[in-house]
mmCIF file of C-alpha atoms and ligand atoms in Angstrom:
data_model
loop_
_atom_site.group_PDB
_atom_site.id
_atom_site.type_symbol
_atom_site.label_atom_id
_atom_site.label_comp_id
_atom_site.label_asym_id
_atom_site.label_seq_id
_atom_site.Cartn_x
_atom_site.Cartn_y
_atom_site.Cartn_z
ATOM 1 C CA UNK A 1 -11.257 29.005 -19.572
ATOM 2 C CA UNK A 2 -10.916 27.122 -16.229
ATOM 3 C CA UNK A 3 -13.481 27.297 -13.720
ATOM 4 C CA UNK A 4 -13.671 26.595 -9.774
ATOM 5 C CA UNK A 5 -13.969 22.739 -10.559
ATOM 6 C CA UNK A 6 -10.575 22.533 -11.428
ATOM 7 C CA UNK A 7 -7.534 22.504 -8.775
ATOM 8 C CA UNK A 8 -4.237 23.264 -9.642
ATOM 9 C CA UNK A 9 -1.078 22.198 -7.845
ATOM 10 C CA UNK A 10 1.537 24.708 -8.715
ATOM 11 C CA UNK A 11 5.434 24.323 -8.144
ATOM 12 C CA UNK A 12 6.400 27.122 -6.026
ATOM 13 C CA UNK A 13 9.699 27.424 -8.695
ATOM 14 C CA UNK A 14 7.928 27.439 -11.766
ATOM 15 C CA UNK A 15 3.774 26.817 -12.121
ATOM 16 C CA UNK A 16 3.298 29.560 -9.276
ATOM 17 C CA UNK A 17 5.772 32.027 -10.953
ATOM 18 C CA UNK A 18 3.786 31.440 -14.225
ATOM 19 C CA UNK A 19 0.535 31.971 -12.785
ATOM 20 C CA UNK A 20 2.013 35.242 -11.024
ATOM 21 C CA UNK A 21 2.651 36.441 -14.639
ATOM 22 C CA UNK A 22 -0.055 35.213 -16.888
ATOM 23 C CA UNK A 23 -2.872 34.550 -14.114
ATOM 24 C CA UNK A 24 -5.380 34.451 -17.362
ATOM 25 C CA UNK A 25 -4.199 31.116 -18.426
ATOM 26 C CA UNK A 26 -5.477 29.394 -15.227
ATOM 27 C CA UNK A 27 -8.666 31.489 -14.895
ATOM 28 C CA UNK A 28 -10.896 30.645 -12.253
ATOM 29 C CA UNK A 29 -9.259 27.680 -10.987
ATOM 30 C CA UNK A 30 -8.352 27.134 -7.282
ATOM 31 C CA UNK A 31 -4.634 27.413 -6.807
ATOM 32 C CA UNK A 32 -2.507 25.110 -4.125
ATOM 33 C CA UNK A 33 0.980 25.835 -4.380
ATOM 34 C CA UNK A 34 3.013 23.179 -3.310
ATOM 35 C CA UNK A 35 7.210 23.533 -2.724
ATOM 36 C CA UNK A 36 7.933 21.536 -5.744
ATOM 37 C CA UNK A 37 5.745 18.964 -8.033
ATOM 38 C CA UNK A 38 7.548 16.001 -6.261
ATOM 39 C CA UNK A 39 5.875 17.199 -3.242
ATOM 40 C CA UNK A 40 2.581 15.956 -4.617
ATOM 41 C CA UNK A 41 0.750 13.082 -2.761
ATOM 42 C CA UNK A 42 -2.146 11.107 -4.170
ATOM 43 C CA UNK A 43 -3.974 12.248 -1.231
ATOM 44 C CA UNK A 44 -3.631 15.806 -2.179
ATOM 45 C CA UNK A 45 -5.397 14.883 -5.465
ATOM 46 C CA UNK A 46 -8.000 12.324 -3.644
ATOM 47 C CA UNK A 47 -9.061 15.130 -1.218
ATOM 48 C CA UNK A 48 -9.501 18.175 -4.224
ATOM 49 C CA UNK A 49 -11.748 15.369 -5.891
ATOM 50 C CA UNK A 50 -13.546 14.602 -2.838
ATOM 51 C CA UNK A 51 -13.975 18.048 -2.135
ATOM 52 C CA UNK A 52 -15.370 18.625 -5.567
ATOM 53 C CA UNK A 53 -13.077 19.147 -8.108
ATOM 54 C CA UNK A 54 -13.515 17.637 -11.953
ATOM 55 C CA UNK A 55 -10.228 18.156 -13.077
ATOM 56 C CA UNK A 56 -6.908 18.381 -10.913
ATOM 57 C CA UNK A 57 -4.096 19.885 -12.986
ATOM 58 C CA UNK A 58 -0.447 19.730 -11.808
ATOM 59 C CA UNK A 59 2.093 22.506 -13.328
ATOM 60 C CA UNK A 60 5.471 20.645 -13.164
ATOM 61 C CA UNK A 61 8.643 22.316 -14.562
ATOM 62 C CA UNK A 62 9.824 21.081 -17.842
ATOM 63 C CA UNK A 63 12.500 17.938 -18.064
ATOM 64 C CA UNK A 64 15.865 19.339 -16.957
ATOM 65 C CA UNK A 65 14.582 22.376 -15.599
ATOM 66 C CA UNK A 66 13.446 21.086 -12.100
ATOM 67 C CA UNK A 67 15.480 22.265 -9.019
ATOM 68 C CA UNK A 68 15.043 19.043 -7.318
ATOM 69 C CA UNK A 69 16.251 17.272 -10.785
ATOM 70 C CA UNK A 70 13.115 14.773 -10.702
ATOM 71 C CA UNK A 71 10.079 16.658 -9.486
ATOM 72 C CA UNK A 72 7.810 16.236 -12.527
ATOM 73 C CA UNK A 73 8.710 12.768 -12.809
ATOM 74 C CA UNK A 74 7.666 11.928 -9.444
ATOM 75 C CA UNK A 75 4.801 14.009 -10.304
ATOM 76 C CA UNK A 76 3.652 12.169 -12.892
ATOM 77 C CA UNK A 77 3.911 8.727 -11.568
ATOM 78 C CA UNK A 78 1.787 9.836 -8.507
ATOM 79 C CA UNK A 79 -0.596 11.449 -10.705
ATOM 80 C CA UNK A 80 -0.858 8.167 -12.652
ATOM 81 C CA UNK A 81 -1.684 6.430 -9.400
ATOM 82 C CA UNK A 82 -3.993 8.715 -8.262
ATOM 83 C CA UNK A 83 -5.975 8.635 -11.740
ATOM 84 C CA UNK A 84 -6.330 5.003 -11.312
ATOM 85 C CA UNK A 85 -7.244 5.121 -7.724
ATOM 86 C CA UNK A 86 -10.214 7.646 -8.765
ATOM 87 C CA UNK A 87 -11.220 5.402 -11.436
ATOM 88 C CA UNK A 88 -11.221 2.421 -9.076
ATOM 89 C CA UNK A 89 -13.509 4.692 -6.905
ATOM 90 C CA UNK A 90 -15.792 5.535 -9.780
ATOM 91 C CA UNK A 91 -14.688 8.704 -10.396
ATOM 92 C CA UNK A 92 -14.335 10.544 -13.984
ATOM 93 C CA UNK A 93 -12.347 13.218 -12.402
ATOM 94 C CA UNK A 94 -9.390 14.352 -15.012
ATOM 95 C CA UNK A 95 -6.033 14.434 -13.957
ATOM 96 C CA UNK A 96 -3.608 16.829 -16.080
ATOM 97 C CA UNK A 97 0.133 17.166 -15.786
ATOM 98 C CA UNK A 98 1.518 20.350 -17.708
ATOM 99 C CA UNK A 99 5.215 20.941 -18.028
ATOM 100 C CA UNK A 100 5.894 24.489 -18.395
ATOM 101 C CA UNK A 101 8.430 27.034 -17.382
ATOM 102 C CA UNK A 102 7.830 30.272 -15.495
ATOM 103 C CA UNK A 103 8.107 32.319 -18.926
ATOM 104 C CA UNK A 104 6.204 29.587 -20.872
ATOM 105 C CA UNK A 105 2.597 30.090 -20.477
ATOM 106 C CA UNK A 106 2.075 29.070 -24.422
ATOM 107 C CA UNK A 107 3.231 25.282 -23.094
ATOM 108 C CA UNK A 108 0.627 25.720 -20.237
ATOM 109 C CA UNK A 109 -2.100 26.725 -22.737
ATOM 110 C CA UNK A 110 -1.502 23.939 -25.376
ATOM 111 C CA UNK A 111 -1.176 21.102 -22.553
ATOM 112 C CA UNK A 112 -4.706 22.416 -21.394
ATOM 113 C CA UNK A 113 -6.195 22.804 -24.725
ATOM 114 C CA UNK A 114 -5.321 19.039 -25.516
ATOM 115 C CA UNK A 115 -6.445 17.840 -22.161
ATOM 116 C CA UNK A 116 -9.600 19.606 -22.557
ATOM 117 C CA UNK A 117 -10.308 18.423 -26.058
ATOM 118 C CA UNK A 118 -9.182 14.888 -24.740
ATOM 119 C CA UNK A 119 -11.915 15.154 -21.835
ATOM 120 C CA UNK A 120 -14.530 16.382 -24.355
ATOM 121 C CA UNK A 121 -14.077 13.740 -26.430
ATOM 122 C CA UNK A 122 -14.069 11.205 -23.672
ATOM 123 C CA UNK A 123 -17.318 12.665 -22.816
ATOM 124 C CA UNK A 124 -18.541 12.205 -26.284
ATOM 125 C CA UNK A 125 -17.523 8.716 -26.439
ATOM 126 C CA UNK A 126 -19.129 7.243 -22.702
ATOM 127 C CA UNK A 127 -21.932 5.405 -23.456
ATOM 128 C CA UNK A 128 -24.980 7.156 -22.719
ATOM 129 C CA UNK B 1 7.950 -7.909 9.102
ATOM 130 C CA UNK B 2 4.471 -8.897 7.661
ATOM 131 C CA UNK B 3 3.745 -7.785 4.225
ATOM 132 C CA UNK B 4 0.321 -7.275 2.650
ATOM 133 C CA UNK B 5 -1.286 -5.964 0.019
ATOM 134 C CA UNK B 6 -4.559 -3.570 -0.010
ATOM 135 C CA UNK B 7 -7.823 -5.584 -1.390
ATOM 136 C CA UNK B 8 -9.548 -4.399 -4.153
ATOM 137 C CA UNK B 9 -11.856 -1.179 -3.545
ATOM 138 C CA UNK B 10 -14.926 -3.399 -4.741
ATOM 139 C CA UNK B 11 -14.241 -6.109 -2.608
ATOM 140 C CA UNK B 12 -14.052 -3.679 0.228
ATOM 141 C CA UNK B 13 -17.282 -1.965 -0.641
ATOM 142 C CA UNK B 14 -18.744 -5.464 -0.775
ATOM 143 C CA UNK B 15 -18.046 -6.014 2.676
ATOM 144 C CA UNK B 16 -18.713 -2.526 4.033
ATOM 145 C CA UNK B 17 -22.402 -3.029 2.283
ATOM 146 C CA UNK B 18 -24.652 -0.252 3.150
ATOM 147 C CA UNK B 19 -22.947 1.027 6.344
ATOM 148 C CA UNK B 20 -22.765 4.803 6.875
ATOM 149 C CA UNK B 21 -20.601 5.276 9.407
ATOM 150 C CA UNK B 22 -17.400 3.778 8.515
ATOM 151 C CA UNK B 23 -14.071 3.770 10.363
ATOM 152 C CA UNK B 24 -10.527 3.355 8.560
ATOM 153 C CA UNK B 25 -8.137 2.160 11.147
ATOM 154 C CA UNK B 26 -4.244 1.810 9.997
ATOM 155 C CA UNK B 27 -1.431 0.149 11.854
ATOM 156 C CA UNK B 28 1.823 2.044 12.144
ATOM 157 C CA UNK B 29 3.958 -1.106 12.461
ATOM 158 C CA UNK B 30 4.693 -3.681 9.444
ATOM 159 C CA UNK B 31 1.842 -2.245 7.017
ATOM 160 C CA UNK B 32 3.266 1.006 7.228
ATOM 161 C CA UNK B 33 6.579 -0.114 6.199
ATOM 162 C CA UNK B 34 5.414 -2.037 3.436
ATOM 163 C CA UNK B 35 3.084 1.055 2.327
ATOM 164 C CA UNK B 36 -0.007 -1.015 2.276
ATOM 165 C CA UNK B 37 -2.038 -0.006 5.412
ATOM 166 C CA UNK B 38 -0.171 2.821 7.487
ATOM 167 C CA UNK B 39 -1.667 6.260 7.725
ATOM 168 C CA UNK B 40 -1.459 7.526 4.231
ATOM 169 C CA UNK B 41 -2.893 4.131 2.622
ATOM 170 C CA UNK B 42 -5.680 4.458 5.385
ATOM 171 C CA UNK B 43 -6.012 7.953 4.260
ATOM 172 C CA UNK B 44 -6.384 7.090 0.410
ATOM 173 C CA UNK B 45 -8.518 4.290 1.092
ATOM 174 C CA UNK B 46 -11.073 6.353 3.277
ATOM 175 C CA UNK B 47 -10.999 9.221 0.407
ATOM 176 C CA UNK B 48 -12.220 6.542 -2.118
ATOM 177 C CA UNK B 49 -14.931 5.307 -0.060
ATOM 178 C CA UNK B 50 -15.972 8.773 0.238
ATOM 179 C CA UNK B 51 -15.711 9.699 -3.598
ATOM 180 C CA UNK B 52 -17.580 6.670 -4.731
ATOM 181 C CA UNK B 53 -20.237 7.410 -2.270
ATOM 182 C CA UNK B 54 -20.332 10.783 -3.592
ATOM 183 C CA UNK B 55 -20.320 9.280 -7.297
ATOM 184 C CA UNK B 56 -23.216 6.733 -6.151
ATOM 185 C CA UNK B 57 -25.285 9.965 -4.582
ATOM 186 C CA UNK B 58 -24.798 8.700 -1.283
ATOM 187 C CA UNK B 59 -23.866 10.006 2.063
ATOM 188 C CA UNK B 60 -21.421 8.348 4.247
ATOM 189 C CA UNK B 61 -19.140 9.457 7.088
ATOM 190 C CA UNK B 62 -15.738 8.144 7.053
ATOM 191 C CA UNK B 63 -13.557 8.641 9.773
ATOM 192 C CA UNK B 64 -9.376 7.487 10.050
ATOM 193 C CA UNK B 65 -6.989 6.573 12.570
ATOM 194 C CA UNK B 66 -3.942 4.951 12.854
ATOM 195 C CA UNK B 67 -2.976 2.946 16.075
ATOM 196 C CA UNK B 68 0.873 2.512 16.867
ATOM 197 C CA UNK B 69 -0.027 -1.437 16.694
ATOM 198 C CA UNK B 70 -3.010 -3.469 16.104
ATOM 199 C CA UNK B 71 -1.419 -6.654 17.729
ATOM 200 C CA UNK B 72 -1.343 -5.513 21.358
ATOM 201 C CA UNK B 73 -4.768 -5.289 23.012
ATOM 202 C CA UNK B 74 -3.398 -2.075 24.870
ATOM 203 C CA UNK B 75 -3.250 -0.297 21.920
ATOM 204 C CA UNK B 76 -6.569 -1.370 20.469
ATOM 205 C CA UNK B 77 -8.009 0.362 23.681
ATOM 206 C CA UNK B 78 -7.929 3.451 21.425
ATOM 207 C CA UNK B 79 -10.637 2.220 19.231
ATOM 208 C CA UNK B 80 -13.346 1.962 21.980
ATOM 209 C CA UNK B 81 -15.092 5.102 21.360
ATOM 210 C CA UNK B 82 -14.834 4.872 17.241
ATOM 211 C CA UNK B 83 -16.268 1.559 17.503
ATOM 212 C CA UNK B 84 -19.440 2.769 19.504
ATOM 213 C CA UNK B 85 -19.792 5.460 16.539
ATOM 214 C CA UNK B 86 -18.801 3.404 13.650
ATOM 215 C CA UNK B 87 -21.260 0.812 11.649
ATOM 216 C CA UNK B 88 -18.047 -1.012 10.298
ATOM 217 C CA UNK B 89 -14.404 -0.899 10.744
ATOM 218 C CA UNK B 90 -12.261 -1.550 7.722
ATOM 219 C CA UNK B 91 -8.761 -2.754 9.272
ATOM 220 C CA UNK B 92 -5.877 -1.828 7.283
ATOM 221 C CA UNK B 93 -3.641 -3.608 9.773
ATOM 222 C CA UNK B 94 -2.674 -7.150 8.865
ATOM 223 C CA UNK B 95 -4.656 -10.422 9.943
ATOM 224 C CA UNK B 96 -3.121 -10.490 13.398
ATOM 225 C CA UNK B 97 -4.779 -6.858 13.951
ATOM 226 C CA UNK B 98 -8.355 -8.204 12.510
ATOM 227 C CA UNK B 99 -8.452 -11.222 14.448
ATOM 228 C CA UNK B 100 -7.158 -9.334 17.923
ATOM 229 C CA UNK B 101 -9.529 -6.311 17.447
ATOM 230 C CA UNK B 102 -12.578 -8.700 16.664
ATOM 231 C CA UNK B 103 -11.565 -10.691 19.838
ATOM 232 C CA UNK B 104 -11.247 -7.620 21.895
ATOM 233 C CA UNK B 105 -14.508 -5.726 20.500
ATOM 234 C CA UNK B 106 -16.710 -9.145 19.325
ATOM 235 C CA UNK B 107 -19.658 -7.123 19.177
ATOM 236 C CA UNK B 108 -18.329 -4.873 16.530
ATOM 237 C CA UNK B 109 -18.275 -5.563 12.918
ATOM 238 C CA UNK B 110 -14.529 -5.396 11.705
ATOM 239 C CA UNK B 111 -13.523 -6.260 8.292
ATOM 240 C CA UNK B 112 -9.883 -6.616 6.347
ATOM 241 C CA UNK B 113 -9.017 -4.207 4.078
ATOM 242 C CA UNK B 114 -5.516 -6.074 3.350
ATOM 243 C CA UNK B 115 -4.908 -9.334 1.977
ATOM 244 C CA UNK B 116 -1.773 -10.353 4.513
ATOM 245 C CA UNK B 117 0.734 -12.402 2.410
ATOM 246 C CA UNK B 118 3.989 -13.026 4.170
ATOM 247 C CA UNK B 119 6.959 -12.545 6.277
ATOM 248 C CA UNK B 120 9.451 -10.730 4.438
ATOM 249 C CA UNK B 121 12.215 -7.951 3.897
ATOM 250 C CA UNK B 122 12.516 -4.931 1.816
ATOM 251 C CA UNK B 123 14.528 -5.524 -1.372
ATOM 252 C CA UNK B 124 14.543 -2.521 -2.891
ATOM 253 C CA UNK B 125 12.217 0.427 -2.271
ATOM 254 C CA UNK B 126 8.862 -0.599 -3.416
ATOM 255 C CA UNK B 127 9.741 -4.239 -3.463
ATOM 256 C CA UNK B 128 9.504 -6.685 -0.838
ATOM 257 C CA UNK B 129 10.515 -10.185 -0.712
ATOM 258 C CA UNK B 130 9.094 -13.332 1.288
ATOM 259 C CA UNK B 131 12.033 -14.777 3.519
ATOM 260 C CA UNK B 132 10.219 -16.924 6.393
ATOM 261 C CA UNK B 133 7.357 -19.134 6.398
ATOM 262 C CA UNK B 134 7.419 -19.424 9.954
ATOM 263 C CA UNK B 135 7.495 -23.630 9.976
ATOM 264 C CA UNK B 136 8.332 -23.415 13.988
ATOM 265 C CA UNK B 137 11.300 -25.360 13.388
ATOM 266 C CA UNK B 138 13.970 -23.214 11.669
ATOM 267 C CA UNK B 139 16.821 -24.878 9.712
ATOM 268 C CA UNK B 140 18.684 -21.512 8.346
ATOM 269 C CA UNK B 141 21.624 -22.704 10.567
ATOM 270 C CA UNK B 142 22.354 -25.270 7.792
ATOM 271 C CA UNK B 143 21.569 -23.453 4.995
ATOM 272 C CA UNK B 144 23.661 -20.377 5.145
ATOM 273 C CA UNK B 145 20.754 -18.569 6.323
ATOM 274 C CA UNK B 146 18.718 -19.318 2.903
ATOM 275 C CA UNK B 147 15.001 -20.622 3.847
ATOM 276 C CA UNK B 148 14.323 -23.589 1.659
ATOM 277 C CA UNK B 149 10.914 -23.470 3.063
ATOM 278 C CA UNK B 150 9.668 -20.372 1.205
ATOM 279 C CA UNK B 151 12.316 -19.908 -1.340
ATOM 280 C CA UNK B 152 12.597 -23.385 -3.060
ATOM 281 C CA UNK B 153 9.286 -23.766 -5.140
ATOM 282 C CA UNK B 154 9.202 -26.920 -3.795
ATOM 283 C CA UNK B 155 10.149 -26.677 -0.184
ATOM 284 C CA UNK B 156 12.956 -29.237 -0.523
ATOM 285 C CA UNK B 157 15.029 -29.717 2.396
ATOM 286 C CA UNK B 158 17.692 -32.124 0.854
ATOM 287 C CA UNK B 159 17.829 -30.202 -2.507
ATOM 288 C CA UNK B 160 17.985 -28.999 -5.401
ATOM 289 C CA UNK B 161 15.753 -31.260 -6.965
ATOM 290 C CA UNK B 162 16.408 -32.778 -10.607
ATOM 291 C CA UNK B 163 14.539 -29.970 -12.307
ATOM 292 C CA UNK B 164 17.071 -27.184 -11.694
ATOM 293 C CA UNK B 165 18.691 -25.711 -14.676
ATOM 294 C CA UNK B 166 21.815 -23.543 -14.932
ATOM 295 C CA UNK B 167 20.915 -22.291 -11.435
ATOM 296 C CA UNK B 168 17.566 -21.275 -11.969
ATOM 297 C CA UNK B 169 14.239 -22.715 -10.582
ATOM 298 C CA UNK B 170 12.080 -25.286 -13.070
ATOM 299 C CA UNK B 171 8.817 -23.767 -11.892
ATOM 300 C CA UNK B 172 9.911 -20.207 -12.518
ATOM 301 C CA UNK B 173 13.006 -19.698 -14.957
ATOM 302 C CA UNK B 174 13.232 -16.247 -13.878
ATOM 303 C CA UNK B 175 13.785 -17.295 -10.253
ATOM 304 C CA UNK B 176 17.090 -18.314 -9.064
ATOM 305 C CA UNK B 177 16.890 -21.868 -7.405
ATOM 306 C CA UNK B 178 17.046 -21.330 -3.744
ATOM 307 C CA UNK B 179 19.313 -24.571 -3.685
ATOM 308 C CA UNK B 180 21.916 -23.290 -5.983
ATOM 309 C CA UNK B 181 21.798 -20.081 -3.764
ATOM 310 C CA UNK B 182 22.243 -22.415 -0.631
ATOM 311 C CA UNK B 183 25.305 -24.155 -2.461
ATOM 312 C CA UNK B 184 26.965 -21.020 -3.273
ATOM 313 C CA UNK B 185 26.563 -20.004 0.236
ATOM 314 C CA UNK B 186 28.089 -22.842 2.061
ATOM 315 C CA UNK B 187 30.892 -22.960 -0.610
ATOM 316 C CA UNK B 188 31.575 -19.046 0.271
ATOM 317 C CA UNK B 189 31.892 -19.931 3.917
ATOM 318 C CA UNK B 190 33.919 -23.396 3.067
ATOM 319 C CA UNK B 191 30.965 -25.505 4.494
ATOM 320 C CA UNK B 192 30.405 -27.291 1.123
ATOM 321 C CA UNK B 193 31.147 -30.682 2.952
ATOM 322 C CA UNK B 194 27.932 -30.353 5.198
ATOM 323 C CA UNK B 195 25.844 -30.393 1.962
ATOM 324 C CA UNK B 196 26.517 -34.128 2.152
ATOM 325 C CA UNK B 197 24.580 -34.595 5.180
ATOM 326 C CA UNK B 198 20.819 -35.420 4.742
ATOM 327 C CA UNK B 199 18.452 -33.379 6.632
ATOM 328 C CA UNK B 200 15.747 -35.832 8.232
ATOM 329 C CA UNK B 201 12.089 -35.488 7.571
ATOM 330 C CA UNK B 202 11.108 -32.385 9.212
ATOM 331 C CA UNK B 203 8.688 -32.337 12.191
ATOM 332 C CA UNK B 204 5.665 -30.199 10.358
ATOM 333 C CA UNK B 205 4.131 -30.258 13.690
ATOM 334 C CA UNK B 206 5.535 -26.988 14.765
ATOM 335 C CA UNK B 207 4.061 -25.311 11.715
ATOM 336 C CA UNK B 208 0.471 -24.158 11.160
ATOM 337 C CA UNK B 209 -1.014 -27.173 10.118
ATOM 338 C CA UNK B 210 -1.712 -28.274 13.693
ATOM 339 C CA UNK B 211 -4.101 -25.429 14.369
ATOM 340 C CA UNK B 212 -3.358 -22.287 16.206
ATOM 341 C CA UNK B 213 0.228 -22.118 17.689
ATOM 342 C CA UNK B 214 1.286 -20.339 20.992
ATOM 343 C CA UNK B 215 4.135 -18.899 22.281
ATOM 344 C CA UNK B 216 4.807 -18.514 26.108
ATOM 345 C CA UNK B 217 7.528 -17.043 28.118
ATOM 346 C CA UNK B 218 7.064 -19.065 31.105
ATOM 347 C CA UNK B 219 7.812 -16.202 33.796
ATOM 348 C CA UNK B 220 5.922 -13.552 32.268
ATOM 349 C CA UNK B 221 2.884 -15.549 31.771
ATOM 350 C CA UNK B 222 2.875 -17.201 35.142
ATOM 351 C CA UNK B 223 3.206 -13.704 36.710
ATOM 352 C CA UNK B 224 1.089 -11.536 34.517
ATOM 353 C CA UNK B 225 -1.167 -14.151 31.937
ATOM 354 C CA UNK B 226 -4.811 -14.945 32.872
ATOM 355 C CA UNK B 227 -4.464 -18.146 30.534
ATOM 356 C CA UNK B 228 -6.088 -19.124 27.416
ATOM 357 C CA UNK B 229 -9.091 -21.225 26.439
HETATM 358 S S1 SF4 C 301 13.178 -23.186 8.018
HETATM 359 FE FE1 SF4 C 301 11.354 -22.354 8.940
HETATM 360 S S2 SF4 C 301 11.495 -20.885 10.456
HETATM 361 FE FE2 SF4 C 301 13.393 -21.321 9.523
HETATM 362 S S3 SF4 C 301 13.251 -19.309 7.800
HETATM 363 FE FE3 SF4 C 301 12.255 -21.233 6.727
HETATM 364 S S4 SF4 C 301 10.226 -20.991 7.226
HETATM 365 FE FE4 SF4 C 301 11.096 -19.785 8.712
#
């Protein structure tokens, strides 16, 4: 279950529709609709962390399913860049890209489950 | 345009020290185009400084602004109020901007957020290449518009050197030999015979090795200028 310390950027053509139909998947995450995942800017991610997010999620469309063709790839590149900038600033906030169509909540659930497990492992591995 | 790179955050933070009020000032000209120090890059840097402070349990106030140009004192006037407030200003302008701002506001602590690298042009989105070394005595008319000062690894004026192999530079085999490019360009223009002419020893007195250079347009300077020490 996601809490308010997760900020989810939702593509208006996919992620936002998914969330409207299956709101339980994102739980209490703070939702931010964006016109397309490709409109994500690294500054959006940094600002979210600045304002308290410990996890930033971008819900983009699956490959080949994007109205703007390259939205998920652009989002992925920017999310990688944002993650590098966050690490440089000493933040351990997690950046997650999920590719899920509006009618595929399972895809989003499984990405989230894997990422949350990853984060738990990272915390376990972190030196005391 | 002037091409620059953002300094690593650690280096910037070390220069900022324990300042609590930090102004990040961007420039809307060259460094915006090369994605190093425009409004967006200043927003990223300001955000990183805030996040770093939060992680360290410190409270800092970071403001951002963006001037049209940092290389004209008129535009720098906008900084006056902000510099009254700030303990330190991180400039994401090129080195010209940092110099001039420090001259206009000598009592302010102004630090460079960028490493200013070269005069270049956009080669492809996200890639810039050096084109001119600002030597002050241009020879491009002789070399088909290809600068031997910066594009030849040895800055040779009567090239190529003996190390060029298959049109590649011996210093870096991934780089095309600038003199190969010059030969090809002159051949294309039907000017190969000009390669026989020997370029005399260059007057490096016009380069930066002689100290700070000046350019004066007399009719303007005499009418409006106030002179310089
Ligand atoms: S010859 Fe000198 S002025 Fe001309 S492009 Fe090369 S470095 Fe610049």
